[in-house]
Short mmCIF file of C-alpha atoms and ligand atoms in Angstrom, two decimals:
data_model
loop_
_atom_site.label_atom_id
_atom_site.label_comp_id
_atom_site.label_asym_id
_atom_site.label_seq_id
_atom_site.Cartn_x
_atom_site.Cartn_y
_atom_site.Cartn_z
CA UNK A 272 153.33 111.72 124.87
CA UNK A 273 153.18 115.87 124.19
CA UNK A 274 154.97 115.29 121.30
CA UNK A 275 152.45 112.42 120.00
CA UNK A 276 149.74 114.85 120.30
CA UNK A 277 151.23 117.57 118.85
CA UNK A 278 151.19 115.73 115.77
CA UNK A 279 147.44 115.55 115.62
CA UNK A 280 146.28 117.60 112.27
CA UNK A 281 144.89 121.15 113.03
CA UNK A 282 140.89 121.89 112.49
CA UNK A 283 141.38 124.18 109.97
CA UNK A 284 144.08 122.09 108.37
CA UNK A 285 141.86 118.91 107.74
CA UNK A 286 138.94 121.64 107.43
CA UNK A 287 140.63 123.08 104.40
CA UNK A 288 141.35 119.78 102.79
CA UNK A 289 137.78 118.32 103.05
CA UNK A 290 136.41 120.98 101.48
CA UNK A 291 138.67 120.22 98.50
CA UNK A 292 137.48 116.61 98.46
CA UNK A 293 133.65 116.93 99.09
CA UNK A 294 131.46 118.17 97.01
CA UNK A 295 129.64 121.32 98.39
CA UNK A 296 129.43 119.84 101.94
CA UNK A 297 127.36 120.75 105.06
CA UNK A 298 129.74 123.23 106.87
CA UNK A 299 128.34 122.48 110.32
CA UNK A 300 128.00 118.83 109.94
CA UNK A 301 132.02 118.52 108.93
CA UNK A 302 132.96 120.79 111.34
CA UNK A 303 131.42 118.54 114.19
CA UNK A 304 132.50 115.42 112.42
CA UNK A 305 136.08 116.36 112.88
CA UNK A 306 136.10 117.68 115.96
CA UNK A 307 134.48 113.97 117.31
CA UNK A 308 137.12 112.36 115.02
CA UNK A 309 140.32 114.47 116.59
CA UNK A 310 138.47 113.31 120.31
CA UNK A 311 138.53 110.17 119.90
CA UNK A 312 141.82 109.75 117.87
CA UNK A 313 142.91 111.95 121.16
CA UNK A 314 141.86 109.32 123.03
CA UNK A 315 143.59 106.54 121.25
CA UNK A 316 146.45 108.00 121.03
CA UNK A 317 146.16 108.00 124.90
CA UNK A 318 145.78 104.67 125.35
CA UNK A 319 148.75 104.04 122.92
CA UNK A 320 146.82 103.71 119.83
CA UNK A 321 148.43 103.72 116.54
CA UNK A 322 149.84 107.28 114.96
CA UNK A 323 147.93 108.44 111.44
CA UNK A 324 149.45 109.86 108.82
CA UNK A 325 147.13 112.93 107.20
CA UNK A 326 145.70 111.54 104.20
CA UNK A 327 144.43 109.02 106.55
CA UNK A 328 142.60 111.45 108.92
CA UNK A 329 141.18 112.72 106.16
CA UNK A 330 139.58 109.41 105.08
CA UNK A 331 138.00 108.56 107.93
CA UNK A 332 136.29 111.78 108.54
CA UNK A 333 135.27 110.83 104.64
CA UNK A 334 133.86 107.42 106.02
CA UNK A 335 131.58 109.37 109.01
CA UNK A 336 130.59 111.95 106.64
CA UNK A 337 129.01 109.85 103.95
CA UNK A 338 127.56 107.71 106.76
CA UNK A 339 125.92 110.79 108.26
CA UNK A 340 124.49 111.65 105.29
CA UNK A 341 123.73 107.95 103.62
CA UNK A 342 119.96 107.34 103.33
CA UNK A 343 118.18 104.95 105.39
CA UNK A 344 115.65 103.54 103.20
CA UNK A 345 116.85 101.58 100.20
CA UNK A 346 115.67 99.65 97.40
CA UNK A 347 115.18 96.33 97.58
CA UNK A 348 115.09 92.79 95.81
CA UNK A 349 111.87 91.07 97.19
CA UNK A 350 112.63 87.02 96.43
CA UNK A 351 110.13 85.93 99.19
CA UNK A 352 107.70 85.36 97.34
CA UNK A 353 105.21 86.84 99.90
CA UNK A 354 103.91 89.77 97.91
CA UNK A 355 102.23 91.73 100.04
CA UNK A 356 105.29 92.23 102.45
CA UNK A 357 104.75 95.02 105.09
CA UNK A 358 108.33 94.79 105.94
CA UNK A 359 109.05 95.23 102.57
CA UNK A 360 106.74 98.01 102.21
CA UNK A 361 103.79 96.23 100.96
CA UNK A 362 102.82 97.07 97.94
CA UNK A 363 104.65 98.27 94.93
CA UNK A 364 103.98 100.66 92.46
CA UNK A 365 104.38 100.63 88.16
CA UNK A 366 106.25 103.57 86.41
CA UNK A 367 103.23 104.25 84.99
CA UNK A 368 101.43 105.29 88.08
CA UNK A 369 103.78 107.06 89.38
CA UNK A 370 104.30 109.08 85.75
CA UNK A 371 100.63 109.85 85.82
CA UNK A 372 100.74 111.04 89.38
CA UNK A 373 103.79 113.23 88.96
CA UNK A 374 102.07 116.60 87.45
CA UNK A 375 99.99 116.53 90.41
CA UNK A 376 102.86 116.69 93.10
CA UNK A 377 105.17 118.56 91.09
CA UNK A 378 102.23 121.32 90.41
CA UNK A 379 99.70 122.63 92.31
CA UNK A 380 96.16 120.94 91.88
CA UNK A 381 92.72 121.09 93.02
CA UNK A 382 92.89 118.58 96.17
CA UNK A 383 89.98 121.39 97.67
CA UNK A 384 89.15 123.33 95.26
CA UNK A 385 86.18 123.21 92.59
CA UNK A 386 87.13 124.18 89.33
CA UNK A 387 84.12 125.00 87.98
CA UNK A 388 82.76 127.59 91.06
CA UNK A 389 86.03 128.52 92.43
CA UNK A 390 84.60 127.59 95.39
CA UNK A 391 85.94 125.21 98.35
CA UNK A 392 85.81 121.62 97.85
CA UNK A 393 86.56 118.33 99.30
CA UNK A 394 89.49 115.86 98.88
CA UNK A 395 87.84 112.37 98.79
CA UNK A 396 84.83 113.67 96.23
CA UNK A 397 87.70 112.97 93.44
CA UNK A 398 87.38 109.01 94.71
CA UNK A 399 83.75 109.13 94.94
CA UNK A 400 82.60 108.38 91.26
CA UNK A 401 85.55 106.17 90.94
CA UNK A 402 83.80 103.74 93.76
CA UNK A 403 80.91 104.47 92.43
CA UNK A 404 81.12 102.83 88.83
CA UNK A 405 83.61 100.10 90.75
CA UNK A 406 81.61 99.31 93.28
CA UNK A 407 78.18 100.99 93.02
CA UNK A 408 79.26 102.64 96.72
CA UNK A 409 77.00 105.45 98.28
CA UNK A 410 80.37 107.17 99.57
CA UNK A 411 83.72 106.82 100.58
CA UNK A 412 86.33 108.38 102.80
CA UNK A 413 89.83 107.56 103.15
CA UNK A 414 92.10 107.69 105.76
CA UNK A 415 95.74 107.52 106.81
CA UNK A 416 95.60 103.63 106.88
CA UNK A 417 92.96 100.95 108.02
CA UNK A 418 93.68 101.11 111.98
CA UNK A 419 92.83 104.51 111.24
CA UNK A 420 89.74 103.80 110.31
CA UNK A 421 88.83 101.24 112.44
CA UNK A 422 89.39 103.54 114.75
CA UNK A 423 87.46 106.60 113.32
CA UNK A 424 84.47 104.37 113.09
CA UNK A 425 84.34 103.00 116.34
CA UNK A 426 84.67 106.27 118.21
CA UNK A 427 82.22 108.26 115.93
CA UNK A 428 79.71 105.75 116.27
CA UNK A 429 79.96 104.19 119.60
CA UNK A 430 81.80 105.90 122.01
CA UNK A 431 80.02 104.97 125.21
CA UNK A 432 78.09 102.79 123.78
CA UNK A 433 77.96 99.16 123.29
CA UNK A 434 80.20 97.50 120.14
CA UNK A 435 79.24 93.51 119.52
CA UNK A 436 81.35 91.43 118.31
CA UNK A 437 82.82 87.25 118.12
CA UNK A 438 85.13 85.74 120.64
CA UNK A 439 86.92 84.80 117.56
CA UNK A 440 88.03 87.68 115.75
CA UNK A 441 89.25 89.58 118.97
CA UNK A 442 92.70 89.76 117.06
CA UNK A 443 96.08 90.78 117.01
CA UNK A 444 97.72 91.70 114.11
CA UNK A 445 100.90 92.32 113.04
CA UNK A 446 102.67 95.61 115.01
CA UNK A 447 100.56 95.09 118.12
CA UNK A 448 97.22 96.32 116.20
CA UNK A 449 94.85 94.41 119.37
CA UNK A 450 91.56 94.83 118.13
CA UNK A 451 89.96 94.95 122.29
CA UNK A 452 92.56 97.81 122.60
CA UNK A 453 91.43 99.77 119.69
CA UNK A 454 87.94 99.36 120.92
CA UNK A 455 88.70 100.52 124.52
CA UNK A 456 91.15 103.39 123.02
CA UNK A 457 87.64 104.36 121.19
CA UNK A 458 85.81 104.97 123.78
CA UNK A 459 83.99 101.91 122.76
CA UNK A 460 82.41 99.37 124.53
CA UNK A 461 83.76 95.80 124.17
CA UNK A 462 80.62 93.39 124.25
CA UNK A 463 82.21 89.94 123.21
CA UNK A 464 79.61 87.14 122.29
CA UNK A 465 79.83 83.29 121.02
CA UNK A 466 82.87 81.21 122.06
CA UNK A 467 86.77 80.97 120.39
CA UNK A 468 85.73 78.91 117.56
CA UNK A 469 81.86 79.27 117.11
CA UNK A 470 79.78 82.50 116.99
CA UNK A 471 76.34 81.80 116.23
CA UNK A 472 73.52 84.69 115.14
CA UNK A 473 71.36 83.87 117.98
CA UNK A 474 74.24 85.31 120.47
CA UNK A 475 74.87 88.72 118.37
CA UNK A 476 70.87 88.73 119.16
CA UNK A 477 70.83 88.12 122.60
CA UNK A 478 73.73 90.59 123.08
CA UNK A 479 71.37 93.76 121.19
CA UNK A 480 70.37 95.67 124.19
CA UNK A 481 69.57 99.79 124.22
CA UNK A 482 73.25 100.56 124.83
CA UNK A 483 74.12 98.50 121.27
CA UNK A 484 75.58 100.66 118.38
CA UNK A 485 77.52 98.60 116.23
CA UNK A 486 77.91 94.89 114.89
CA UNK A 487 81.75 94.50 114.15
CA UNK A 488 82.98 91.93 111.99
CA UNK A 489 86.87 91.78 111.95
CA UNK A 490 88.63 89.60 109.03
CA UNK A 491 90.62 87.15 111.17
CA UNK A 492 94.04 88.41 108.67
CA UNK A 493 96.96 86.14 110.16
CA UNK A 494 95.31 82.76 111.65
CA UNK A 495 92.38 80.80 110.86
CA UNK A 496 90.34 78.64 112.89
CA UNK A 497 90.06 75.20 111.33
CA UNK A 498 88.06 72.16 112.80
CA UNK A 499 84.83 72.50 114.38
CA UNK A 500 83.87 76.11 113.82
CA UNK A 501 81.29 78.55 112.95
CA UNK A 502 81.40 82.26 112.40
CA UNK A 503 78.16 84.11 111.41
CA UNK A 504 78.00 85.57 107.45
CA UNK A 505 78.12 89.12 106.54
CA UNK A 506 74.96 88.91 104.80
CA UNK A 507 73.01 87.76 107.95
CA UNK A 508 75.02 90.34 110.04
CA UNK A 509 73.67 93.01 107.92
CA UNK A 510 70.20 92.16 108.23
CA UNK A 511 70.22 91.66 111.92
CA UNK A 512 71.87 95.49 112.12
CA UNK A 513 69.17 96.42 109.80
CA UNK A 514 66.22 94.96 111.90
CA UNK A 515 67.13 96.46 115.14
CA UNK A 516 68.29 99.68 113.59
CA UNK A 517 72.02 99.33 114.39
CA UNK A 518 75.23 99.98 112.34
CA UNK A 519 76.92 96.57 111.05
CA UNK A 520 80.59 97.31 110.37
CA UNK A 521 83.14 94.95 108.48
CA UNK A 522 86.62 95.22 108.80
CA UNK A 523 87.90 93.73 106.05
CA UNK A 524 91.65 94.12 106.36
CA UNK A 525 92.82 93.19 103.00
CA UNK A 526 90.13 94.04 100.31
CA UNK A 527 90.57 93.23 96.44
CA UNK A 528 88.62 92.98 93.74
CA UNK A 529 87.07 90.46 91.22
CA UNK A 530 89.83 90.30 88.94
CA UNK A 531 92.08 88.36 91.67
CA UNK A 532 88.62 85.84 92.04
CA UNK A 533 90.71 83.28 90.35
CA UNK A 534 93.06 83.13 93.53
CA UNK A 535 90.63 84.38 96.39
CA UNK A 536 87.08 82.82 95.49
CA UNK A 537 85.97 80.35 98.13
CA UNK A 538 88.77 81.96 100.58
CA UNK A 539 87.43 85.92 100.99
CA UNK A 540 84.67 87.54 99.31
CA UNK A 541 85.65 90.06 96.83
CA UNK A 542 84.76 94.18 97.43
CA UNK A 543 82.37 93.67 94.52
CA UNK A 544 80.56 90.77 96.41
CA UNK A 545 80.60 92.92 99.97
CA UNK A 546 79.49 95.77 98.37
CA UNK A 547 76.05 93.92 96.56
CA UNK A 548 75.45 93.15 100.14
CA UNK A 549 74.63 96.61 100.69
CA UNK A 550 76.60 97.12 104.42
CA UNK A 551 76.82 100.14 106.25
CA UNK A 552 80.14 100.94 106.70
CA UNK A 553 83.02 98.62 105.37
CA UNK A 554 87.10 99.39 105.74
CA UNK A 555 90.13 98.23 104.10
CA UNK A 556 93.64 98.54 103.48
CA UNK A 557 94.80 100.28 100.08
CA UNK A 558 98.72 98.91 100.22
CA UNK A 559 97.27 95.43 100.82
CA UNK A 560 95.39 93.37 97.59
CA UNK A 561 94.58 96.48 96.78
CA UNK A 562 98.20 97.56 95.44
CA UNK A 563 98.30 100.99 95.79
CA UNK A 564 99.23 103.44 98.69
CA UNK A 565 98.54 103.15 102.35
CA UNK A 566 95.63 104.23 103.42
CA UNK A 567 92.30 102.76 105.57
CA UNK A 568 89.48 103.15 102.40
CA UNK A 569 86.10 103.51 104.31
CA UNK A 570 83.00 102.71 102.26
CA UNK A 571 79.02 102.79 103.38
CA UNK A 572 76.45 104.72 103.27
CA UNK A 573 76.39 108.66 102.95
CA UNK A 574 75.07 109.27 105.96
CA UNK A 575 77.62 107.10 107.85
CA UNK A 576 79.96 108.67 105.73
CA UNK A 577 78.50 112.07 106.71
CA UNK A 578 78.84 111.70 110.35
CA UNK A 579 82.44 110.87 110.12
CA UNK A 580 83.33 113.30 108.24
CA UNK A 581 81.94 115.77 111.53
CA UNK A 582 84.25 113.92 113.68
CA UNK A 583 87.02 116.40 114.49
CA UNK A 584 89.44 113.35 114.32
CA UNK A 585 89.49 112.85 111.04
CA UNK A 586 91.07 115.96 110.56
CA UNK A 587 94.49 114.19 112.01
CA UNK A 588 93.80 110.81 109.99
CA UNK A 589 92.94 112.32 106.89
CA UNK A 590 95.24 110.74 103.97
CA UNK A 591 97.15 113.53 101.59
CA UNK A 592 97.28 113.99 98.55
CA UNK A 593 100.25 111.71 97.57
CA UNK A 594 97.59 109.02 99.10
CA UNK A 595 94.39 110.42 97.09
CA UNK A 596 96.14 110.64 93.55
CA UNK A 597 97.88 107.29 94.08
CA UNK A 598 94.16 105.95 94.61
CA UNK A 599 92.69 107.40 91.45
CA UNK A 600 95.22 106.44 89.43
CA UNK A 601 95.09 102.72 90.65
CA UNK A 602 91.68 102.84 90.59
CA UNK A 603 91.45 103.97 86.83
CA UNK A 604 93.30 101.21 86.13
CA UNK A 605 91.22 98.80 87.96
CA UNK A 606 88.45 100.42 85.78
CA UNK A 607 90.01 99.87 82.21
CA UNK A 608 91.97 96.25 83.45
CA UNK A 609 94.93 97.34 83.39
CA UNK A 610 96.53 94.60 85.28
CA UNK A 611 100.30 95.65 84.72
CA UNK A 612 100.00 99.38 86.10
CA UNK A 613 99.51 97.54 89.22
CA UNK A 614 102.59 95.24 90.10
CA UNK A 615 100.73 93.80 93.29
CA UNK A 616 97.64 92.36 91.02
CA UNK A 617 100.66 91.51 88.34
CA UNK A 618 102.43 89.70 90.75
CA UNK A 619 99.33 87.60 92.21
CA UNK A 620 98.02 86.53 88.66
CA UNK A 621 101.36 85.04 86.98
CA UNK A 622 100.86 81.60 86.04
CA UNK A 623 102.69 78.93 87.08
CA UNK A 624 104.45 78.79 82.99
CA UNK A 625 105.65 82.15 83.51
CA UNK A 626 107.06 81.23 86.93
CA UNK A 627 108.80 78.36 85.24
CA UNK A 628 110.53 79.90 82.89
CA UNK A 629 111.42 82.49 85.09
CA UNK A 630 113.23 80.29 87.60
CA UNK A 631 114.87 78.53 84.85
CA UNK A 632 116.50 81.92 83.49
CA UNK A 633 117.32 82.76 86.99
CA UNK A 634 119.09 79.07 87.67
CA UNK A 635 120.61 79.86 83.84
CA UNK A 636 122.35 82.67 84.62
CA UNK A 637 123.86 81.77 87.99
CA UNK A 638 127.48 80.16 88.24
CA UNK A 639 126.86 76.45 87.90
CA UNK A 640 129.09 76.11 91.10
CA UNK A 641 126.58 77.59 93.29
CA UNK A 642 124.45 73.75 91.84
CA UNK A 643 121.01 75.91 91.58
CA UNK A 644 118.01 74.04 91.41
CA UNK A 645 114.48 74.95 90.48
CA UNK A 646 111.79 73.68 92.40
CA UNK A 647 108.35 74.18 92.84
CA UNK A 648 108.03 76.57 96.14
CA UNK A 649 104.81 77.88 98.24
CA UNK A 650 104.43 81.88 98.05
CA UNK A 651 101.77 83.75 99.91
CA UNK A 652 99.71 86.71 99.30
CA UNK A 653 100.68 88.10 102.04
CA UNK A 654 98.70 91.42 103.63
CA UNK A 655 96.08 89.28 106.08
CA UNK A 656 94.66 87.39 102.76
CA UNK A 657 94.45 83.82 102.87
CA UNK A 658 96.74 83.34 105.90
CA UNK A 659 97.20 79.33 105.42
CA UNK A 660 96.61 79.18 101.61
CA UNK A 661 99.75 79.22 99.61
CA UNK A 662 100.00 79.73 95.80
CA UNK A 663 102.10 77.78 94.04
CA UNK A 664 104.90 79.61 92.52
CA UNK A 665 108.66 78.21 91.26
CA UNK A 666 111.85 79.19 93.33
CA UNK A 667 115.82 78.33 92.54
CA UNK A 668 117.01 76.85 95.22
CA UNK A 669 120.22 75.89 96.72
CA UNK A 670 121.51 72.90 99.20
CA UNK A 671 123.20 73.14 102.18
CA UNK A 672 125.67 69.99 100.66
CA UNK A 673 125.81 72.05 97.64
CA UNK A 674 127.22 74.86 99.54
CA UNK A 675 129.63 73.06 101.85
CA UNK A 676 131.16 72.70 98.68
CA UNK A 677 131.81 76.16 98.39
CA UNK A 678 132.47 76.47 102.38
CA UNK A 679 129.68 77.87 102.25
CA UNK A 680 126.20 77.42 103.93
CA UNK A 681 122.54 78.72 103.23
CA UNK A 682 122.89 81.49 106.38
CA UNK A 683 125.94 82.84 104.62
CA UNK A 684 124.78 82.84 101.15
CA UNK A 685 121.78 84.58 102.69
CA UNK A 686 123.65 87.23 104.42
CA UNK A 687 125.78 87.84 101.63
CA UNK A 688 122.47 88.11 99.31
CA UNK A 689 121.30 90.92 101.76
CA UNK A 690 124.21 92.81 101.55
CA UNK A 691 123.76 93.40 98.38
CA UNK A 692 119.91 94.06 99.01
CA UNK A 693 117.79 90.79 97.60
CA UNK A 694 116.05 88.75 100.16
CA UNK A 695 115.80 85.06 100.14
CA UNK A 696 114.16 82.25 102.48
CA UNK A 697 115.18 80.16 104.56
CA UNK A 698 114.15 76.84 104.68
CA UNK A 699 115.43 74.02 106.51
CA UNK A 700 118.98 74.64 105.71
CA UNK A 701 118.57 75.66 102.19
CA UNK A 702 118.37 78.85 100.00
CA UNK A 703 115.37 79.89 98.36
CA UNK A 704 114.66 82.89 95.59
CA UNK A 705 110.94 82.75 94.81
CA UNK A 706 110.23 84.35 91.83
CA UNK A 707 106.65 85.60 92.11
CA UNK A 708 107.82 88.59 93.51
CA UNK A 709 110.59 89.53 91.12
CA UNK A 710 110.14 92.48 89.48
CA UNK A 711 111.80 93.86 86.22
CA UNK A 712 115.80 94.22 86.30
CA UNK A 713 115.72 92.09 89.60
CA UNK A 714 117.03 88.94 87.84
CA UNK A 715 120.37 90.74 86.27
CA UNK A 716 121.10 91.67 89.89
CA UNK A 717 120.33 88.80 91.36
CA UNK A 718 122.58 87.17 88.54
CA UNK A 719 125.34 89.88 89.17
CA UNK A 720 125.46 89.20 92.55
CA UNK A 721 125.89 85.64 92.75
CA UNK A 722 128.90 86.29 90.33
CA UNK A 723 130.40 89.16 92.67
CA UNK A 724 130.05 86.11 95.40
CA UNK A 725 131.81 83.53 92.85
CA UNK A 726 134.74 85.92 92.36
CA UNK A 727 135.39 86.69 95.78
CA UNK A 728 135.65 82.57 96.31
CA UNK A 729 137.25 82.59 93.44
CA UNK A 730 135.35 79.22 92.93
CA UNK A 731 137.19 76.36 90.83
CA UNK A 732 134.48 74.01 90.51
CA UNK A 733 132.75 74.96 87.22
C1 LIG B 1036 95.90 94.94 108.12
C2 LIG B 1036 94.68 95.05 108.94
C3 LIG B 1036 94.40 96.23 109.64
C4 LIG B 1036 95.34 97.39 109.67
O1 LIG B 1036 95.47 97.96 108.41
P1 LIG B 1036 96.64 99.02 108.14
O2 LIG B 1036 96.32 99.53 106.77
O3 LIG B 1036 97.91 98.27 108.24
O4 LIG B 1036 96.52 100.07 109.18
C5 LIG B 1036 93.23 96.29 110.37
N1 LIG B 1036 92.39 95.24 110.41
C6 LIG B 1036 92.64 94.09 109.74
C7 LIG B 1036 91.65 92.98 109.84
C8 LIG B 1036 93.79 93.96 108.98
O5 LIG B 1036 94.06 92.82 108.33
#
């Protein structure tokens, strides 16, 4: 056994011959590397593991290396068809964007600063006109993301005090968002009127009382309640705040604008429509239909606006300046239509022509072994938007029988797919690549990894 160990490569031995293999390494981080490696080989060698010869010492330390220093977050192929994807990092953003963006984080810029006085200034005043012409908004702030502001608004404006609001938008959202939680994290107070599926005016009015600050309306994002229902409209909302002098809030969740009407109208009002309604205070996501970075957009009237930006909180939700250029850059698109510096609008908007041919030169290009199909498929917005409303896109699919073939089936295929970083659905035993959400380049790889797969069967069925 002495004798096993003492063949065990020195430290300084393997040391010396790492640093001829990698590249200007971290000293510290190889060091502790291979003294867990020469443990744990210890240890094996204990328990009458196998001997290793030096070069293959060396490799392994390699392997744990380049996994220690491997990043985490990768690209990926979105073939979901569910656009806005917030485990997929919702929404995307165009080369162009990010080109126009990239003077302003690669330099200094004036975030705070007034050009023309030299004087202080603030960071959401470069959104303000933007909103403005877009919207005809008094004011806007924006925050780290839309639970942010949610939050933000409820405790500037009624901590202590009474918050009214339907039975039936007392949600949960996606990551444990519980909008009763919220509330009570506030400092709000929860009054809940109407019943599950019907909220009439007449109870928001019986509820007003002199501890009432706030009527909350919260977009119902992921479920909808279908049958015999009733939920009270915005617009009358707004004037009941207005009559008894109390703030009307909407949470909108998603928010987009006019230019998706063609998919939305009849389903969600647009910003434009919300904002002709003249509410106080509004919020909304701007990674959701809005296509452009996270953040919780708050827009209302200045002096709303005013008092929260006096709330000492905002100073830990404000959104940086990654956040704010992203914004203006989106949002001068939005202003001169520039639908394809926005992939999430892009996306949303391709016709169902387009999404032909697309699957076909997907199906075209993929070993005719594999027996793709293209079928018409269901995608989804995605991002709270039309929860049970699908848009119909075109998908190539493939067949468990199909597969079997192949000895393969649709979880393996799958698996395989997201090794190589596309993700597919599932769908009673078959395959699916939607191709709403594919994005340039995506097909090739999707192409080149089906024939990576084919190879490795080394398929004879063509
Ligand atoms: C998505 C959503 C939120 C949370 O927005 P984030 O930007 O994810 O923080 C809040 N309220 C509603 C209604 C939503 O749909």
């Amino acid at each position: 056994m002495q004798t096993l160990l003492q063949q065990i490569p020195k430290t300084d031995k393997l040391l010396n011959a790492l640093n001829a293999k990698l590249q200007t390494p971290n000293q510290n981080l190889l060091k502790r590397l291979t003294l867990e490696f020469l443990d744990s080989y210890r240890q094996e060698l204990l328990k009458g593991g196998e001997l290793l010869d030096f070069e293959s010492c060396i490799k392994r330390i390699i392997m744990l290396y380049q996994n220690a220093t491997q990043k985490s977050l990768k690209p990926l192929i979105n073939a979901t068809g569910i656009v806005v994807h917030t485990n997929l990092g919702r929404s995307v953003f165009s080369e162009e964007i990010l080109e126009e963006i990239k003077p302003l984080l690669t330099q200094y810029n004036n975030l705070e600063y007034h050009l023309q006085t030299g004087k202080r200034s603030e960071r959401y005043l470069h959104l303000q006109r933007l909103f403005k012409t877009l919207l005809n908004a008094e004011d806007v702030l924006v925050v780290n993301n839309n639970a942010a502001a949610v939050f933000l608004i409820l405790n500037t404006f009624a901590k202590g005090k009474e918050v009214i609001i339907s039975r039936g938008e007392l949600i949960e959202i996606g990551g444990g968002f519980r909008i009763p939680c919220v509330m009570e994290d506030s400092g709000a107070i929860l009054r809940e009127v109407g019943t599950t599926n019907k909220t009439h005016l007449k109870d928001y009015k019986d509820a007003i009382n002199t501890d009432s600050a706030m009527l909350f309306k919260v977009h119902k994002s992921n479920y909808t309640i279908t049958g015999f229902s009733k939920e009270v409209e915005l617009k009358e909302l707004i004037a009941l705040a207005k009559e008894c002098d109390l703030i009307d809030y909407y949470d909108l969740g998603s928010g987009y604008f006019d230019i998706l009407d063609s998919i939305f109208k009849g389903f969600e009002p647009s910003l434009q429509s919300i904002c002709t309604l003249n509410p106080s205070l509004i919020s909304f996501s701007g990674d959701k239909l809005l296509g452009t970075a996270q953040a919780g957009i708050i827009l209302g009237k200045k002096a709303h606006i005013n008092k929260l930006k006096q709330n000492q909180l905002l100073r830990m939700l404000r959104a940086d300046k990654f956040t704010i250029a992203a914004l203006e850059a989106t949002l001068n698109a939005y202003l001169q239509g520039n639908v394809k510096a926005i992939p999430t609008l892009q996306m949303l908007l391709r016709d169902k022509d387009f999404l032909h041919t697309l699957a076909q030169e997907l199906a075209k290009g993929i070993p005719p072994c594999f027996k793709p199909k293209v079928i018409p498929t269901k995608s989804y917005s995605g991002g709270g938007a039309m929860p049970n409303h699908s848009l119909e896109s075109f998908g190539v699919a493939f067949y468990a029988k199909d597969l079997n073939f192949l000895k393969l089936d649709a979880t393996k295929l799958e698996q395989h797919l997201r090794n190589h970083r596309i993700i597919a659905r599932l769908e009673n035993s078959a395959l699916i690549l939607d191709v709403r959400t594919l994005l340039e380049g995506d097909l090739v790889q999707i192409v080149e990894s089906f024939c990576a797969l084919h190879k490795e069967l080394q398929c004879k069925h063509i």
